[in-house]
Every structure is written in structure tokens, then in C-alpha cells.
XYZ file of C-alpha atoms in Angstrom:
489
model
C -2.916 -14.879 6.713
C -2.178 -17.830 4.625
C -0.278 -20.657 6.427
C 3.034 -21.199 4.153
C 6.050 -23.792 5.038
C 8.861 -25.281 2.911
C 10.144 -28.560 2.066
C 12.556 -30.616 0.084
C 11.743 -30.781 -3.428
C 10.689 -34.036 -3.405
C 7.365 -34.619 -5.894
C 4.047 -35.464 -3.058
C 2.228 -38.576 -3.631
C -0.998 -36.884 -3.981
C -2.955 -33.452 -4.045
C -3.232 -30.856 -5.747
C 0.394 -29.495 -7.026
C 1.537 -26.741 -8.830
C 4.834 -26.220 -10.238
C 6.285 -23.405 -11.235
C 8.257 -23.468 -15.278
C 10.557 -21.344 -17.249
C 9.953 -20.700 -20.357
C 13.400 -21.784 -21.207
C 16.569 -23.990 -20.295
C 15.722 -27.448 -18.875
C 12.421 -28.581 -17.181
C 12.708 -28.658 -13.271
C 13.282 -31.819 -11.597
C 9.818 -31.843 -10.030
C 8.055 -31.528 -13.210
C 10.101 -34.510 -15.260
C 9.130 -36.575 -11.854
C 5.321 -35.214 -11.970
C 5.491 -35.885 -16.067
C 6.702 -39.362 -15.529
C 4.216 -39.987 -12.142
C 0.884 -39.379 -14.853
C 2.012 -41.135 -17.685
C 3.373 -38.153 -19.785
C 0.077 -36.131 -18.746
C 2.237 -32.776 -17.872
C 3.584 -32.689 -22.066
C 0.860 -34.230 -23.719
C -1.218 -30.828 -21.961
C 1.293 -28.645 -22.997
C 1.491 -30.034 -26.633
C -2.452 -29.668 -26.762
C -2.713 -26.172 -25.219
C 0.509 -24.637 -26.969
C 1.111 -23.899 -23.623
C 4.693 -21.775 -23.716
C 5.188 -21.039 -19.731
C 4.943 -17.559 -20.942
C 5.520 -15.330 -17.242
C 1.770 -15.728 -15.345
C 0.303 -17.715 -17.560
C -1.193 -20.909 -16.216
C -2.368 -24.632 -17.387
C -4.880 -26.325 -15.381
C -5.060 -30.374 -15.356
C -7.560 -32.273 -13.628
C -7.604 -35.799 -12.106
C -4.033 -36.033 -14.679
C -3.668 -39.189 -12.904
C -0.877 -40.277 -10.624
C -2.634 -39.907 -7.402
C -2.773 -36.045 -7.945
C -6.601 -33.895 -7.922
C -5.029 -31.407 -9.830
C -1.967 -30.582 -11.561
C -1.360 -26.299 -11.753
C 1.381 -25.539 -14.349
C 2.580 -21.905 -14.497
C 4.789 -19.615 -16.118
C 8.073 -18.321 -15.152
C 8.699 -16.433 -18.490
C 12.498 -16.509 -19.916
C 15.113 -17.261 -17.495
C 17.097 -13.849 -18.100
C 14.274 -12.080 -17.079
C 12.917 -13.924 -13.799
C 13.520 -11.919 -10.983
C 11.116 -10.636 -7.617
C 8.267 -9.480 -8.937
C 8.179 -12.334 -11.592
C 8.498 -14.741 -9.172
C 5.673 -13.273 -6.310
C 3.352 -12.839 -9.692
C 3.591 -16.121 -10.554
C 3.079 -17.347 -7.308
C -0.110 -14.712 -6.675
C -1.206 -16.439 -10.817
C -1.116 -20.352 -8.768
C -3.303 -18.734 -5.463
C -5.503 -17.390 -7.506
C -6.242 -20.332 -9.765
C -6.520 -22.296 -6.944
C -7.439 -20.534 -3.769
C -11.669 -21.866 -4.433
C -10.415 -25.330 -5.328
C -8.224 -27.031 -2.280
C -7.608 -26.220 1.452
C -3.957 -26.919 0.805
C -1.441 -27.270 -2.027
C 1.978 -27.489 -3.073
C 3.981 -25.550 -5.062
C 6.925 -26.790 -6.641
C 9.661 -23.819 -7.009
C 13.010 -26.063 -7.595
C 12.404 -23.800 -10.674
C 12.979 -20.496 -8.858
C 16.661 -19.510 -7.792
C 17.129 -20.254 -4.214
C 17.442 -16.310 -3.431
C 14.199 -15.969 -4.682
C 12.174 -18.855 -3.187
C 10.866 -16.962 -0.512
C 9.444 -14.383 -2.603
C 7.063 -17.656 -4.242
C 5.741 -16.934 -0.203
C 5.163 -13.526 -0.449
C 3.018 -13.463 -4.217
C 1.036 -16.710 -2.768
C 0.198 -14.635 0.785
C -0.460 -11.460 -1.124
C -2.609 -12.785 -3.201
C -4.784 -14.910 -0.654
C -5.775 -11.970 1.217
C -9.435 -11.574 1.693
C -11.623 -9.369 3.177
C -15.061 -11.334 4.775
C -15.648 -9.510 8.054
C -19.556 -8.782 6.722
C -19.814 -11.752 4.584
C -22.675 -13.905 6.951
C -23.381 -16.178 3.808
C -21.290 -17.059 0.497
C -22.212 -18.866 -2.318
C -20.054 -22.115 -2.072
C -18.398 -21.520 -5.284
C -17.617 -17.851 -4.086
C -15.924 -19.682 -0.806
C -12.147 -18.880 -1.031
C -10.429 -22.409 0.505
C -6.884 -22.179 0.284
C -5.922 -22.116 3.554
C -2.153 -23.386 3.471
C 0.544 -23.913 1.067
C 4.021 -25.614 1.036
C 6.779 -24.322 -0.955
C 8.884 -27.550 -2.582
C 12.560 -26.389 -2.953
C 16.237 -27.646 -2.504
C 16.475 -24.143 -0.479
C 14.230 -24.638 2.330
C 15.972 -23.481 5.081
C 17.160 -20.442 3.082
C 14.026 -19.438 1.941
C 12.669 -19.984 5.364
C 14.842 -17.346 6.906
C 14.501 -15.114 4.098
C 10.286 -15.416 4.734
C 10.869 -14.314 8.331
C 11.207 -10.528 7.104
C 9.047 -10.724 3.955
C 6.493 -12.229 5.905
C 6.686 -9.172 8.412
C 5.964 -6.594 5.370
C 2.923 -8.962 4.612
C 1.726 -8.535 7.737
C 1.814 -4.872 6.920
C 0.368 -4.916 3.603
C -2.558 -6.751 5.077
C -2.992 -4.479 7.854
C -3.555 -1.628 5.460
C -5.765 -3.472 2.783
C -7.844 -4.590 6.311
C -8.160 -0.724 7.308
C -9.240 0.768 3.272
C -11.803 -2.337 3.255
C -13.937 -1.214 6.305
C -16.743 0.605 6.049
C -16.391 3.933 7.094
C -19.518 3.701 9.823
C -17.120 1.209 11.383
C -13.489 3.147 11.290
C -14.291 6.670 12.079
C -11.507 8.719 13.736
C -11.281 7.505 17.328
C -11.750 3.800 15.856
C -8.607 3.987 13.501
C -6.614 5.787 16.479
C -7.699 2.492 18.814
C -6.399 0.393 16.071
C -2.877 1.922 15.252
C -2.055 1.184 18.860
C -1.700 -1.801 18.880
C 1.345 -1.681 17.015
C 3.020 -0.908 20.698
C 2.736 -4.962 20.823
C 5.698 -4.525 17.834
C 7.652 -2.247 19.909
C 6.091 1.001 18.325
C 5.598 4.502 20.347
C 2.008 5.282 19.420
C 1.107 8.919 20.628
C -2.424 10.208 19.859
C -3.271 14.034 19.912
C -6.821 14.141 20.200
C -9.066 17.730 19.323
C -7.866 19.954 22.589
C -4.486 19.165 21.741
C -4.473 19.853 18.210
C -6.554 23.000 18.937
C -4.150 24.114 21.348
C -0.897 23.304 18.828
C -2.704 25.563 15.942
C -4.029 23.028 13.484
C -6.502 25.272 12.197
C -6.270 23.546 8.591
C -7.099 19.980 10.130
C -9.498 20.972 12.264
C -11.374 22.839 9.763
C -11.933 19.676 7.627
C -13.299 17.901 10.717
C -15.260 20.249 12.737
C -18.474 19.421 10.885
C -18.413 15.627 11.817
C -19.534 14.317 15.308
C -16.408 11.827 15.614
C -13.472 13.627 16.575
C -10.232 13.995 14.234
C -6.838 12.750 15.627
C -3.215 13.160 14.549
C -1.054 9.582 15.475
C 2.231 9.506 15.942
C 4.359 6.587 15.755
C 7.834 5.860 16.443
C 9.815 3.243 15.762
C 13.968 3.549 16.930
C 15.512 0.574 15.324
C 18.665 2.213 14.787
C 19.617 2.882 18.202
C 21.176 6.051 18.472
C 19.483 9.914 18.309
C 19.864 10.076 14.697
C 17.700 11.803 12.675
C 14.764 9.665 11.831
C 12.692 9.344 8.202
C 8.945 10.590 8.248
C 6.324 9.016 6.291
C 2.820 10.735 6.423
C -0.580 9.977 5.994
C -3.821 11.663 4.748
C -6.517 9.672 6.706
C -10.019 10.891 5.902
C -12.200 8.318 6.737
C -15.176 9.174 4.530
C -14.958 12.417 2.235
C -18.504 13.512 1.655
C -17.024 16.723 -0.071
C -18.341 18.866 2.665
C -20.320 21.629 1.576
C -18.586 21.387 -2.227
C -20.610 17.574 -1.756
C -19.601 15.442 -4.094
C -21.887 13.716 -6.907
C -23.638 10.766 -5.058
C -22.235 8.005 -7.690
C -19.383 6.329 -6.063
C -19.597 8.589 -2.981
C -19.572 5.329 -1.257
C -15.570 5.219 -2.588
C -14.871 7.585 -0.135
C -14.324 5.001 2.094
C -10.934 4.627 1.097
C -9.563 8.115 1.597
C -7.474 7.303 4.011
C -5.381 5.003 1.928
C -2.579 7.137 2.421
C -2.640 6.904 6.331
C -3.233 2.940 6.061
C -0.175 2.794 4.167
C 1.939 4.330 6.634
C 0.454 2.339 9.320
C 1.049 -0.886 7.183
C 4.801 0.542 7.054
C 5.421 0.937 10.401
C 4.094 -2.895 11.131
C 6.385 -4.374 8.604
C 9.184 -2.090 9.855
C 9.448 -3.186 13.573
C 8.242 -6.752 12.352
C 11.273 -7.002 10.450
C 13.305 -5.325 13.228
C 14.556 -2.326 11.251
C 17.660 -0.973 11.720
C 16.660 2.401 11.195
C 14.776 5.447 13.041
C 11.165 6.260 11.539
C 8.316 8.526 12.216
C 5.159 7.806 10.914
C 2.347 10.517 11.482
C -1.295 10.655 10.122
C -4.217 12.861 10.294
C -7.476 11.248 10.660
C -10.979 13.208 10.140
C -14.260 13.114 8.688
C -15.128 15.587 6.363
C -19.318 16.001 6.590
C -21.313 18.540 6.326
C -23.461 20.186 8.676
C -24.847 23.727 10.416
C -21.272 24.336 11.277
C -19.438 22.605 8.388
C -16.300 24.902 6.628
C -17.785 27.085 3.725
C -15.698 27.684 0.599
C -14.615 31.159 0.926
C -13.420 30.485 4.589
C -9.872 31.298 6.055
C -7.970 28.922 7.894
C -4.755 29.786 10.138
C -2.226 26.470 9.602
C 0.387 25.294 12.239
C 2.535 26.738 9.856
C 1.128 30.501 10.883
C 0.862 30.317 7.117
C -3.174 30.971 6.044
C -4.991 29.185 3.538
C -8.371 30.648 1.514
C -10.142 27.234 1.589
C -12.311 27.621 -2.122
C -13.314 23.871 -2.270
C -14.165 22.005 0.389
C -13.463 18.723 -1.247
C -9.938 20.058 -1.558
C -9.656 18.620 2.048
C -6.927 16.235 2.424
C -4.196 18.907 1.346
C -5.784 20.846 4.568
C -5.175 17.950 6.628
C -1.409 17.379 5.532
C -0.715 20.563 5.621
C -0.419 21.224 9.413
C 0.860 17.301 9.842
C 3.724 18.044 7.587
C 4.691 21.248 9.299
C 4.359 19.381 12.287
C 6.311 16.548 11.911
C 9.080 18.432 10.224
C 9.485 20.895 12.865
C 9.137 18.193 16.159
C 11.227 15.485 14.829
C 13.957 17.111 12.197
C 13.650 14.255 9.936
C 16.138 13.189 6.939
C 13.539 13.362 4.532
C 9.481 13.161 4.520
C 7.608 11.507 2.053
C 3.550 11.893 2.293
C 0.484 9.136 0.835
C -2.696 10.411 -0.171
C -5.507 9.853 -2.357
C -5.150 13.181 -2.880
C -7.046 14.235 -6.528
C -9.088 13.338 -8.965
C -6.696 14.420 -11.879
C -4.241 12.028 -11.135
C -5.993 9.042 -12.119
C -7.166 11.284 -15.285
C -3.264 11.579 -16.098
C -1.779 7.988 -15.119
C -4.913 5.556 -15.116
C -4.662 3.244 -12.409
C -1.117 1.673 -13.214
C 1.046 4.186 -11.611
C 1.181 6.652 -8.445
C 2.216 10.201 -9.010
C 5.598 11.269 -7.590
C 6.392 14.744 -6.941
C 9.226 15.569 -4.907
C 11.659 18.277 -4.108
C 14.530 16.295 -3.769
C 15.709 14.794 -7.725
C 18.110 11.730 -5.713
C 14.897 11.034 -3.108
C 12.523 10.706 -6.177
C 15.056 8.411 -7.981
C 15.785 6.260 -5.615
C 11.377 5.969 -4.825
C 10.959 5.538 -7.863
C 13.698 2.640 -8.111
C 11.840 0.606 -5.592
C 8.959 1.022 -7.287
C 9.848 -0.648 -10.186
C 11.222 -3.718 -7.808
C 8.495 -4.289 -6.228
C 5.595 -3.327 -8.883
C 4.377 -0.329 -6.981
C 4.959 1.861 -9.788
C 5.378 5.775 -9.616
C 5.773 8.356 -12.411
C 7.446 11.692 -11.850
C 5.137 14.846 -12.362
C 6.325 18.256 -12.466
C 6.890 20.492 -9.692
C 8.257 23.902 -11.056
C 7.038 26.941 -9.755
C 5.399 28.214 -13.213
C 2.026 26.575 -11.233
C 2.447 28.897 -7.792
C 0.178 31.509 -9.362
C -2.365 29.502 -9.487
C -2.717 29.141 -5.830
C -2.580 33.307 -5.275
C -5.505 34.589 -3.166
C -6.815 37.525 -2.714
C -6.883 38.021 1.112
C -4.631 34.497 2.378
C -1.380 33.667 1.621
C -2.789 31.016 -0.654
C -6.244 29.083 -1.823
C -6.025 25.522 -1.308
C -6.907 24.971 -5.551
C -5.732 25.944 -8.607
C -8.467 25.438 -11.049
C -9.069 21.938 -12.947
C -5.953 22.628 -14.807
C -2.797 20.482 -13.628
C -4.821 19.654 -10.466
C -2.841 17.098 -9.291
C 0.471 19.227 -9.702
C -1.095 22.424 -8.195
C -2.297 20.369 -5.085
C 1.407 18.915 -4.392
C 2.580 22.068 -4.784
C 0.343 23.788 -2.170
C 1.938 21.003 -0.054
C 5.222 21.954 -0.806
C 4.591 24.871 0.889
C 4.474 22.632 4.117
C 8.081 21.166 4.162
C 9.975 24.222 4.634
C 12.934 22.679 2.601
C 13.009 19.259 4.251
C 13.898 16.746 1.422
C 10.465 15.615 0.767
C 8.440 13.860 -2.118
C 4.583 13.307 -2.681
C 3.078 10.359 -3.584
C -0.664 10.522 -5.161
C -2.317 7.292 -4.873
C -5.181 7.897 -5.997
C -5.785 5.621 -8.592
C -3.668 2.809 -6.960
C -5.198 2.388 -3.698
C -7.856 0.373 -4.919
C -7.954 -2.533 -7.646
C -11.131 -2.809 -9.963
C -9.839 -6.365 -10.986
C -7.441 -8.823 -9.407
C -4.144 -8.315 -10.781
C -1.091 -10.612 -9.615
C -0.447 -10.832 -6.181
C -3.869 -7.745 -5.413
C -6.909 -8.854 -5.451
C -10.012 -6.775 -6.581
C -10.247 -3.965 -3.552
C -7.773 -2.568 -1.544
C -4.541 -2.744 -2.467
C -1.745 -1.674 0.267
C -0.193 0.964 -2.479
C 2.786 2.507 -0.880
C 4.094 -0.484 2.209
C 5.691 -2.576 -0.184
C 7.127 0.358 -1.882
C 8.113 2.062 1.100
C 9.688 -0.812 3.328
C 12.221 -1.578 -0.152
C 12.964 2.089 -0.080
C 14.019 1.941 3.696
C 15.935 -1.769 3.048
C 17.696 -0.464 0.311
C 18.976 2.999 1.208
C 18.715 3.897 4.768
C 19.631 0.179 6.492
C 23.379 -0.018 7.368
């Protein structure tokens, strides 16, 4: 993870700098000191370019004199509206601009509102994160450098204390983005298990159920999915009692299908290699509960997640097949690329049932029609619970994790009648992503709950702000501010 300290706002005799501007009100300090340092370099650059510090927008100036390599100026946008996310998307717009340029650099935030600083930490680390595990050669103007940054501010020691938590749900964010980006030959089943324990380091209860147990519990649905792959599915449970009492705990759950072939429904071969990433949902949760007991949460939390492959093979689940959920509930199984509802489906029941949680709310990568409906800019919320989705959906818009509600109403239950279960686990192409949430909803037995489809957020096509192109941790951000905000006394 990027190597990030703070200092006095005091302008550096050399290096490469970057300050960060309003658009309005009076230039920071450091800039009038960097202006004067070059000669006037900093306004005769912004006179040439028009440059307006509009919010992300950057102005590069080399050798500007001064001592200085390079000279980053970026936008804050107008001062009224400069708040968290403005701040960490700035900072992600100065990584990003320089992170194949310099081993180290300084940004200048005497610009940013000392409660804010240490977010200028949290865009810059977000938006360093690489993935090179495979990588055994790189072009050298493909080699990302930036290896360190220091944060200039009057606020140092604030913003140094108020990094010690954010830092924690970077940690998690890069956790998760680590676990989408492997291949899926590398983190099969038993591999992601191995992983997720070592979150006991963090003071986390990890408890794996491996096949035996699950057979032996009932999760017919689960097992289903996975009994056509040669690595063996397991259901994680973690724990994490930061509150410390016996109060009822929140759940977060996570689909984690490590590659989704389609099983015998297979699924076109363009972009089957994708499939990687459906288990975004479970990484997400995982990359919760790291931030969470980094941070030292003051709150109980269950996080559960299902992990299979779904192959095919001589004994792979047929469409037309019957499954018999934890639930006792059963489940005509039409499409076997409807698989990741299976898998919730008994983990829900489960975790409702064991640990009498406050509320639930589930990640998954869960359909196809969601990214039809809402692109790749927002999540899909469904929930049960009109104050649970709210307040999601509040956090989401803090942190830039955005959800949109979708419908829940029980006008689509007939599309999941069968003719010899209880239910099919589709709906028909219509409303896809709404009948799949609500075949989950069967799965909560009232439990305030909401459903987030992540689909088309898990991965970025294009760096944007603080994500770079690939994974992007959808859902720990989101989740941790949900937690801070509303269930932290």
C-alpha cells in the first residue's frame, strides 16, 4: 500500500509537488510561495491553459523552475461544494497523473479543511492500488513508481489520527480488489477459505464449514451449484464483537463463486473469462470485516459467504432439477447460470436463523439485467426495510458507491411459481434483476434485510477517481460508512 505521512505546510525545496486549488476564494499559501519560488510559472500556466481548478481537473508543469521536476496543479472545484469525496477524487486525479513519473511526491492540501486532510490520504492510496502478482516484465513506461507521498498541511497531527481509521478501511478495500483480481485457477474454494483466515491476526472469529458439514446442515441449494467442480465449496463465517456485550450483531453476506462457467446453461465463451470476478460480493464482505476490526469497531458483525465453483461435468445440476434449501423450502432450479441466488439462499437462512441479526444486507454480482438497467454507475438496492435502504443509500452517496432503489413488490412473485417446487430460481428475462432479489427475499424470513446487485460495479473498464481500471472494492467503503454512521455509539 502506498507509504503516506504528513507535514507542515511549508513549500519543499525540490521535487515533484502537487498542490491542491479551489476554484474560488484566495489561493493557498503553498501555491503563492510555489508561484513566487518559479518566477510566476504557477499563473503564467494557468493564464495559458484557461486552467479554472474546475473539481479533478489537473495542470501539469515541467522543469517550472525553482528547483522543482514537476509542478501538479489540481482542482478542488467551488469551495461550497468541497467535501469527502471531492477531496479523495482529487487526490486519486494527482496519483494518477503522477504515479509513472516519481517514486515520491508532495501534495500540498493547506487548501483542504483540516477535517478533511486525511481523506487527501485515502483518494491518493485508493488510487495507487495495483495489481502485478503475474506481471514478470513491464514496459518501463507501463512501470507504476509512486511509491510514497507526503501530505503538506497546517493539520498534520489531526489528519494523522484521522488516517489511522481510514487507512484501516483501505486496507480493506485493497484486500477485496486483491481477491476479484486473481485468476480463478489460483483462488478456488479452499484457497479463498485459507485466505479469509487470516483476518484472526485482526481479532476476527473465522469458522469454515467445509462439504460434510454443509451436507449435514441441509444446504442442498449450495451444494447443488458446486457438486460438479473438483474443489470443494465452503461457507466462512466471521465474527467480529467490537461492541462488547451479547447484542444482536449486523450480517453482511457474500455470493462467492469463484468462476461461473454457467454450468450446464454454459455461458457464451466471450468474456467467460469475467467470471472471475463472481465473487465480488463475498470479497466485499471480507474487505468489510478487515476495515472493521482494523478500525476497532464498536459494534457486533457477522460476515458469512458461500464460496463454490459452478462447472460442469457427468454429475453437474441439470435445469429441471429440484433442490431442498436449509430453509426446507425447495427450489425448481431452470437455469443453471441462475447460481449465485442458490448459493445465498441457504447462507441467508443460515445466518439469520444462527445469529438473530439486526438486519442483513447481501453483495452479489448477481444478474445480467442489472447492468442493462443502471450501466455501470450505480448498484441496485432492493430491500425490505424503506429506513435500512435510506440510510444505504445515504452512505452511498458519501462515499461515491452509489446505489439506486429497484422495486420489490410482490406483483413479480408469480413469476417465480413452479409447477412441482415451491419456486423456480428465474423469472424469465423480464425484470430479471428484480425477480432474482425477490427469490432471495424469500430467504430472510422477515429479518430487516436489503440486496445489493453489484454487478456492474465490481469491476471498472476505465480508471475513474480514486479506482483504477479492474476491480473495484464496490460495497467496503459503502458498508464500513453505513456501520460508522448508524450502528457506532
Amino acid at each position: 500500500m502506498l507509504q503516506t505521512g504528513f507535514s507542515d505546510a511549508v513549500l519543499p525545496a525540490d521535487g515533484v509537488l502537487a498542490i491542491l486549488v479551489p476554484e474560488d476564494g484566495p489561493r493557498p499559501a503553498t501555491y503563492l510561495a510555489a508561484d513566487r519560488a518559479t518566477g510566476g510559472a504557477l499563473e503564467r500556466a494557468v493564464g495559458a491553459a484557461s486552467f479554472t481548478f474546475g473539481a479533478g481537473r489537473t495542470c501539469m508543469l515541467l522543469a517550472p523552475g525553482g528547483g522543482f521536476d514537476r509542478i501538479l496543479l489540481v482542482g478542488l472545484g467551488k469551495l461550497a461544494e468541497i467535501g469527502a469525496r471531492t477531496v479523495e477524487n482529487a487526490a486519486g486525479a494527482a496519483v494518477t497523473a503522477l504515479g509513472k513519473l516519481a517514486a515520491a511526491a508532495r501534495i500540498a492540501a493547506d487548501g483542504v479543511l483540516p477535517a478533511l486532510v486525511a481523506h487527501v490520504a485515502q483518494g491518493a492510496t485508493l488510487a495507487a492500488f495495483r495489481f502485478d502478482s503475474y506481471h514478470t516484465r513491464l514496459p518501463e513506461d507501463a512501470r507504476w513508481r509512486l511509491a510514497e507521498i507526503t501530505i503538506l498541511t497546517p493539520a498534520a497531527a489531526q489528519a494523522e489520527a484521522a488516517w489511522a481509521d481510514l487507512s484501516a478501511v483501505a486496507r480493506g478495500v485493497y484486500l477485496a480488489r486483491d481477491l476479484v483480481s486473481e485468476p480463478a485457477n489460483v483462488l478456488r474454494p479452499p484457497e479463498f477459505a485459507t485466505r479469509i483466515e487470516a483476518l484472526r491476526e485482526l481479532g476476527v472469529a473465522v469458522e469454515i464449514l467445509d462439504r460434510d458439514a454443509m451436507a449435514e446442515l441441509g444446504f442442498g441449494a449450495l451444494l447443488g451449484v458446486a457438486q460438479a467442480s473438483d474443489a470443494p465449496p465452503r461457507t466462512v463465517l466471521m465474527r467480529w464483537n467490537g461492541a462488547g456485550d451479547d447484542s444482536a450483531p449486523l450480517a453482511f453476506i457474500g455470493k462467492g463463486v469463484t468462476f461461473d462457467s454457467g454450468g450446464i446453461s454454459i455461458k457464451p465463451a466471450a468474456g467467460m473469462e469475467e467470471m472471475k470476478t463472481d465473487m465480488a460480493g463475498a470479497a466485499a464482505v471480507v474487505g468489510l470485516m478487515a476495515a472493521l476490526a482494523g478500525r476497532k469497531a464498536r459494534v457486533n458483525v457477522v460476515g458469512a459467504v458461500g464460496l463454490v465453483e459452478n462447472m460442469l461435468a457427468g454429475n453437474a445440476q441439470r435445469p429441471g432439477d429440484v433442490v431442498r434449501t436449509y430453509s426446507g423450502q425447495t427450489v425448481e432450479v431452470i437455469n443453471t447460470d441462475a447460481e449465485g441466488r442458490l448459493v445465498l439462499a441457504d447462507v441467508l437462512w443460515y445466518v439469520q436463523e444462527r445469529f438473530k441479526p439486526r438486519l442483513m444486507v447481501d453483495l452479489a454480482t448477481l444478474t445480467g439485467a442489472i447492468v442493462v438497467g443502471l450501466g455501470h454507475e450505480y448498484a441496485g438496492l432492493f430491500s425490505n426495510d424503506d429506513a435500512l435502504a435510506g440510510r444505504l443509500a445515504a452512505a452511498g452517496e458519501e462515499t461515491g458507491e452509489l446505489l439506486w432503489r429497484m422495486p420489490l413488490s410482490d406483483a413479480y412473485r408469480d413469476a417465480l411459481r413452479s409447477d412441482i417446487a415451491d419456486f423456480k430460481n428465474v423469472g424469465g428475462r423480464p425484470g430479471g434483476s428484480i425477480t432474482a432479489a425477490k427469490f432471495l427475499e424469500h430467504f430472510v424470513n422477515q429479518v430487516p434485510w436489503a440486496h445489493l446487485d453489484i454487478a456492474g460495479t465490481a469491476w471498472a473498464r476505465k480508471t475513474v477517481h480514486c479506482t483504477p481500471k479492474g476491480a473495484t472494492g464496490f460495497g467496503v467503503r459503502l458498508l464500513e460508512r453505513f456501520v460508522r454512521e448508524n450502528h457506532e455509539g
